PDB file of C-alpha atoms in Angstrom:
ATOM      1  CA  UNK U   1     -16.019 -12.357 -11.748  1.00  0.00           C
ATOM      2  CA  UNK U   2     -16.269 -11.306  -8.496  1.00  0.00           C
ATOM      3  CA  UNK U   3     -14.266  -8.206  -7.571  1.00  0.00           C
ATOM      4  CA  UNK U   4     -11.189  -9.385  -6.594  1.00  0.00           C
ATOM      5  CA  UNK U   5      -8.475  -7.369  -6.649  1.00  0.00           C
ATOM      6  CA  UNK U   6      -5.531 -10.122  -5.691  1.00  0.00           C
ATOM      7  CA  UNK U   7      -6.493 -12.136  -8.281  1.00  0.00           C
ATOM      8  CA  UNK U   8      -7.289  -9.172 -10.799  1.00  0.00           C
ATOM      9  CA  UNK U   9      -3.100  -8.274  -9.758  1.00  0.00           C
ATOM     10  CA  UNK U  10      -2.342 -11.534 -10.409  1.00  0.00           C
ATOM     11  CA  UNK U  11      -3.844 -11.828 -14.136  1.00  0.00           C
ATOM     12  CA  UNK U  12      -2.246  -8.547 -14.762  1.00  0.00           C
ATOM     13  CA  UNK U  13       0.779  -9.825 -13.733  1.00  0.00           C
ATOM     14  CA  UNK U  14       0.646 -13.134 -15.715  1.00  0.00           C
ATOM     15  CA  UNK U  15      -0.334 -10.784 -19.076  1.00  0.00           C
ATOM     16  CA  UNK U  16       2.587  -8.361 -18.249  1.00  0.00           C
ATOM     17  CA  UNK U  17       4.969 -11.535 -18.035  1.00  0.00           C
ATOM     18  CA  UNK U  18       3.948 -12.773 -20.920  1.00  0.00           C
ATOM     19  CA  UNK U  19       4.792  -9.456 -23.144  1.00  0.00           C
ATOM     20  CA  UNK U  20       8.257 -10.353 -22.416  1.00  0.00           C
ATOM     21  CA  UNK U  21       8.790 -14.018 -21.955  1.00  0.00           C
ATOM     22  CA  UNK U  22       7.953 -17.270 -24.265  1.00  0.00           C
ATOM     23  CA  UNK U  23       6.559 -18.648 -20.782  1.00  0.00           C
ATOM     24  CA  UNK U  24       4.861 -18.004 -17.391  1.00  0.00           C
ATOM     25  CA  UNK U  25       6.153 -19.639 -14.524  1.00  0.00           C
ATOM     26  CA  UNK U  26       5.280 -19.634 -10.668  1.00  0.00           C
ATOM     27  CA  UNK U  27       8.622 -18.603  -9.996  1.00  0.00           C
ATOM     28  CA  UNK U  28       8.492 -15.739 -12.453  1.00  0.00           C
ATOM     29  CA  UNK U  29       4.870 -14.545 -10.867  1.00  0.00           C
ATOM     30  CA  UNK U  30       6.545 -14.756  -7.275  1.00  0.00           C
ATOM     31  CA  UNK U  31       9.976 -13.113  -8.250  1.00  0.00           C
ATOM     32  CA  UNK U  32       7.868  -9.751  -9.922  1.00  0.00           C
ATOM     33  CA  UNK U  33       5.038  -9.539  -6.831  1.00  0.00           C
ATOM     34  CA  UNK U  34       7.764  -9.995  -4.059  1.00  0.00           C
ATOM     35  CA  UNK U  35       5.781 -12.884  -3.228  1.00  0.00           C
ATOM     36  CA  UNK U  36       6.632 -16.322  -1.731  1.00  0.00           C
ATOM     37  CA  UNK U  37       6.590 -18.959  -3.946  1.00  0.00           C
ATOM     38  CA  UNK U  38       3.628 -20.903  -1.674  1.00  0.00           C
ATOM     39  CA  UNK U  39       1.142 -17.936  -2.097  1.00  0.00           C
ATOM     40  CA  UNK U  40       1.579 -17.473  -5.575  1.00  0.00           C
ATOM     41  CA  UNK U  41       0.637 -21.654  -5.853  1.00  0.00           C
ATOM     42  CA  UNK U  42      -2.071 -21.254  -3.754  1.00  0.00           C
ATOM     43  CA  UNK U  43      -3.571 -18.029  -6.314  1.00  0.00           C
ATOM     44  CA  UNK U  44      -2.674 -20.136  -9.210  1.00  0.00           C
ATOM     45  CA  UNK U  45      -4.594 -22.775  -7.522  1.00  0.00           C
ATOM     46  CA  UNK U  46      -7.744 -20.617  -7.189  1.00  0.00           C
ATOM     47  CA  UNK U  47      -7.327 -19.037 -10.856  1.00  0.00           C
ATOM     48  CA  UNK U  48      -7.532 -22.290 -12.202  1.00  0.00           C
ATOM     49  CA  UNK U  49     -10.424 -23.588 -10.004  1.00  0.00           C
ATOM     50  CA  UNK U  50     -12.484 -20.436 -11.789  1.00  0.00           C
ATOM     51  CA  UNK U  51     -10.930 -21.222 -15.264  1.00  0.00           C
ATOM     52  CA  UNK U  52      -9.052 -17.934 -15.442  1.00  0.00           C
ATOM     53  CA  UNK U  53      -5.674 -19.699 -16.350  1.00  0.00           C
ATOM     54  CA  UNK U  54      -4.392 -23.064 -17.449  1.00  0.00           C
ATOM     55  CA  UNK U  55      -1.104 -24.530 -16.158  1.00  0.00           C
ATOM     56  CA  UNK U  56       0.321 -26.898 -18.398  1.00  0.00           C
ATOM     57  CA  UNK U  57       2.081 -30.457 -17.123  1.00  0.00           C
ATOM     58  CA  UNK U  58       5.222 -28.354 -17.153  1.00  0.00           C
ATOM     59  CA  UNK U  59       4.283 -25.535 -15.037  1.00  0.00           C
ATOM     60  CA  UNK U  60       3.531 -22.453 -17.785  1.00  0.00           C
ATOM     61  CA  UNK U  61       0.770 -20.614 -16.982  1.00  0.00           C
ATOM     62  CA  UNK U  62      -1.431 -19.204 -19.498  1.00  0.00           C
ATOM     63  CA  UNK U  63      -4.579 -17.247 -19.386  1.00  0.00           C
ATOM     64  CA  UNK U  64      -8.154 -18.150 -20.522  1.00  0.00           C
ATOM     65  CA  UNK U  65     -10.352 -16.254 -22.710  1.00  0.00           C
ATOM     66  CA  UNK U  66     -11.746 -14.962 -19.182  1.00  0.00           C
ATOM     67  CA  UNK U  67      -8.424 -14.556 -17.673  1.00  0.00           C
ATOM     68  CA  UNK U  68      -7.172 -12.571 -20.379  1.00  0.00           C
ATOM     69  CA  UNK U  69     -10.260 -10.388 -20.584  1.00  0.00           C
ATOM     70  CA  UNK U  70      -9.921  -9.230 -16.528  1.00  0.00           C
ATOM     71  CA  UNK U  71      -6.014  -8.920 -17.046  1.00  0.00           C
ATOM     72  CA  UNK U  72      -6.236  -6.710 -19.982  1.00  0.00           C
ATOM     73  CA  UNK U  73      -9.191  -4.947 -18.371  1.00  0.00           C
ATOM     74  CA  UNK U  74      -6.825  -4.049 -14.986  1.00  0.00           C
ATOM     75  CA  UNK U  75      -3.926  -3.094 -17.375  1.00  0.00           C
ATOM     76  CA  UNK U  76      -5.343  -0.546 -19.326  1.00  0.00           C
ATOM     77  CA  UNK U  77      -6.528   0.644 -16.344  1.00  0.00           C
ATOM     78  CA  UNK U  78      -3.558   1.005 -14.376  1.00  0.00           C
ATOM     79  CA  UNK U  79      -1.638   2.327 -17.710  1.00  0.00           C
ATOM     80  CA  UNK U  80      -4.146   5.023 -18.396  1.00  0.00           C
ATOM     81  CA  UNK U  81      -5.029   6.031 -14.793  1.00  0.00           C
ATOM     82  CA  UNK U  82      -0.830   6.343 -14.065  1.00  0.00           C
ATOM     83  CA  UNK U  83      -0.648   8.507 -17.421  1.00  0.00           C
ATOM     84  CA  UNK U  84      -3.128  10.524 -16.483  1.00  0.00           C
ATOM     85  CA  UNK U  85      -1.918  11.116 -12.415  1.00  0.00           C
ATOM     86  CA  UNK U  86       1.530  11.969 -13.556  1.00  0.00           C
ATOM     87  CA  UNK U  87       0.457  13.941 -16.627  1.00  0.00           C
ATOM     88  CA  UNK U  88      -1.224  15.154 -13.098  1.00  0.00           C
ATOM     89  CA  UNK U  89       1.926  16.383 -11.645  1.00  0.00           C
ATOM     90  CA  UNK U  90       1.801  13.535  -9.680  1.00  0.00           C
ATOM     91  CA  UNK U  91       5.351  12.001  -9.006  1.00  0.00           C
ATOM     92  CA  UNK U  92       5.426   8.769 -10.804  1.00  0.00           C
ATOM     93  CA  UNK U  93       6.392   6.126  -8.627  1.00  0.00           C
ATOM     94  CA  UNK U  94       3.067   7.694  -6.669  1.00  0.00           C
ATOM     95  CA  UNK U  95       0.849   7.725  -9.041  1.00  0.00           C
ATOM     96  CA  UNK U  96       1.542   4.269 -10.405  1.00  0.00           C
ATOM     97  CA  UNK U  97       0.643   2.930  -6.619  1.00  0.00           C
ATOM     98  CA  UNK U  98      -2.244   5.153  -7.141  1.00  0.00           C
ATOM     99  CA  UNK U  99      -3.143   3.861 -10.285  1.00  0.00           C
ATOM    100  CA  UNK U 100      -3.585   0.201  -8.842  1.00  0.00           C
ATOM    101  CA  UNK U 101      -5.646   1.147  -6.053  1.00  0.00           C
ATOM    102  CA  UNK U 102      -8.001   3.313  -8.096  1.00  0.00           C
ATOM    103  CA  UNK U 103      -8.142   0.066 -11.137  1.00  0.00           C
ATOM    104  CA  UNK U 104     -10.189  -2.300  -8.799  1.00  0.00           C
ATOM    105  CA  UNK U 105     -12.402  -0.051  -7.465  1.00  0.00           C
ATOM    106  CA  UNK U 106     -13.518   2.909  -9.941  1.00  0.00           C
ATOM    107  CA  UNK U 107     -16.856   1.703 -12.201  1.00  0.00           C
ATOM    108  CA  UNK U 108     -16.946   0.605 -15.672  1.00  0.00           C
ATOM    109  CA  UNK U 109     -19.145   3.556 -16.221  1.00  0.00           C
ATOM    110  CA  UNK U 110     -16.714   6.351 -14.373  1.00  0.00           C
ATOM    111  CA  UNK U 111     -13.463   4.189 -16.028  1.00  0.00           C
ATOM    112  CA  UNK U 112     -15.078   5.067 -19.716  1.00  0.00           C
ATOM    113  CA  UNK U 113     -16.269   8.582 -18.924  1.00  0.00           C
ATOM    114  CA  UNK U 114     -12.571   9.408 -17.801  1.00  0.00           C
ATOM    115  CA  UNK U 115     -11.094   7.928 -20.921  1.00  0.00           C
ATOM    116  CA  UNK U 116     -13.409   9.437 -23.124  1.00  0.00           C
ATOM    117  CA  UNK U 117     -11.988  12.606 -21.330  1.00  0.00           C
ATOM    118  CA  UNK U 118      -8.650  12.231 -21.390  1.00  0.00           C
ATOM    119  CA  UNK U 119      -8.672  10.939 -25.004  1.00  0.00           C
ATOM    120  CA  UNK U 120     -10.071  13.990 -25.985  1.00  0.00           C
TER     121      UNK U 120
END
């Protein structure tokens, strides 16, 4: 996928959601960004043109193998990169804004070295 980091918030947000609820909704997406609920159509519309989620007749969104694979790739991302910047020092509700800068833009390669590190 092209780097994307709206959509890559958006996938997250859809996998977060769906920890907690039987079913993703438009509404729900909009209501957790602080979003409008006419932007949050018009990402849905683009994550489905490139197969990254499936909306069903009734409105649930789901995620596709791909979709899933980006979503869970930004969340443990953002979970171990906040851990790690309060663990840090780093006052929380910083380093979690931090942490989802830093998610889209740090490499694969530097993302593995640093959990390698920090597991260890």
């Amino acid at each position: 996928m092209h780097r994307n980091e709206s959509a890559e918030d958006y996938l997250e947000t859809i996998l977060i959601l769906s920890k907690t609820r039987p079913v993703v909704r438009s509404v729900d997406i909009a209501e957790e960004m602080g979003f409008k609920k006419p932007s949050v159509s018009v990402a849905m519309k683009n994550l489905r043109e490139k197969e990254h989620i499936t909306v069903t007749k009734e409105g649930f969104i789901y995620l596709t193998p791909s979709g899933r694979e980006i979503a869970e790739m930004i969340y443990e991302r953002h979970e171990l990169l906040t851990k790690w910047l309060v663990a840090l020092g780093v006052d929380e509700k910083i380093a979690v804004k931090d942490a989802c800068r830093i998610e889209h833009d740090i490499s694969k390669e530097s993302f593995e070295a640093l959990k390698k590190h920090i597991k260890s």
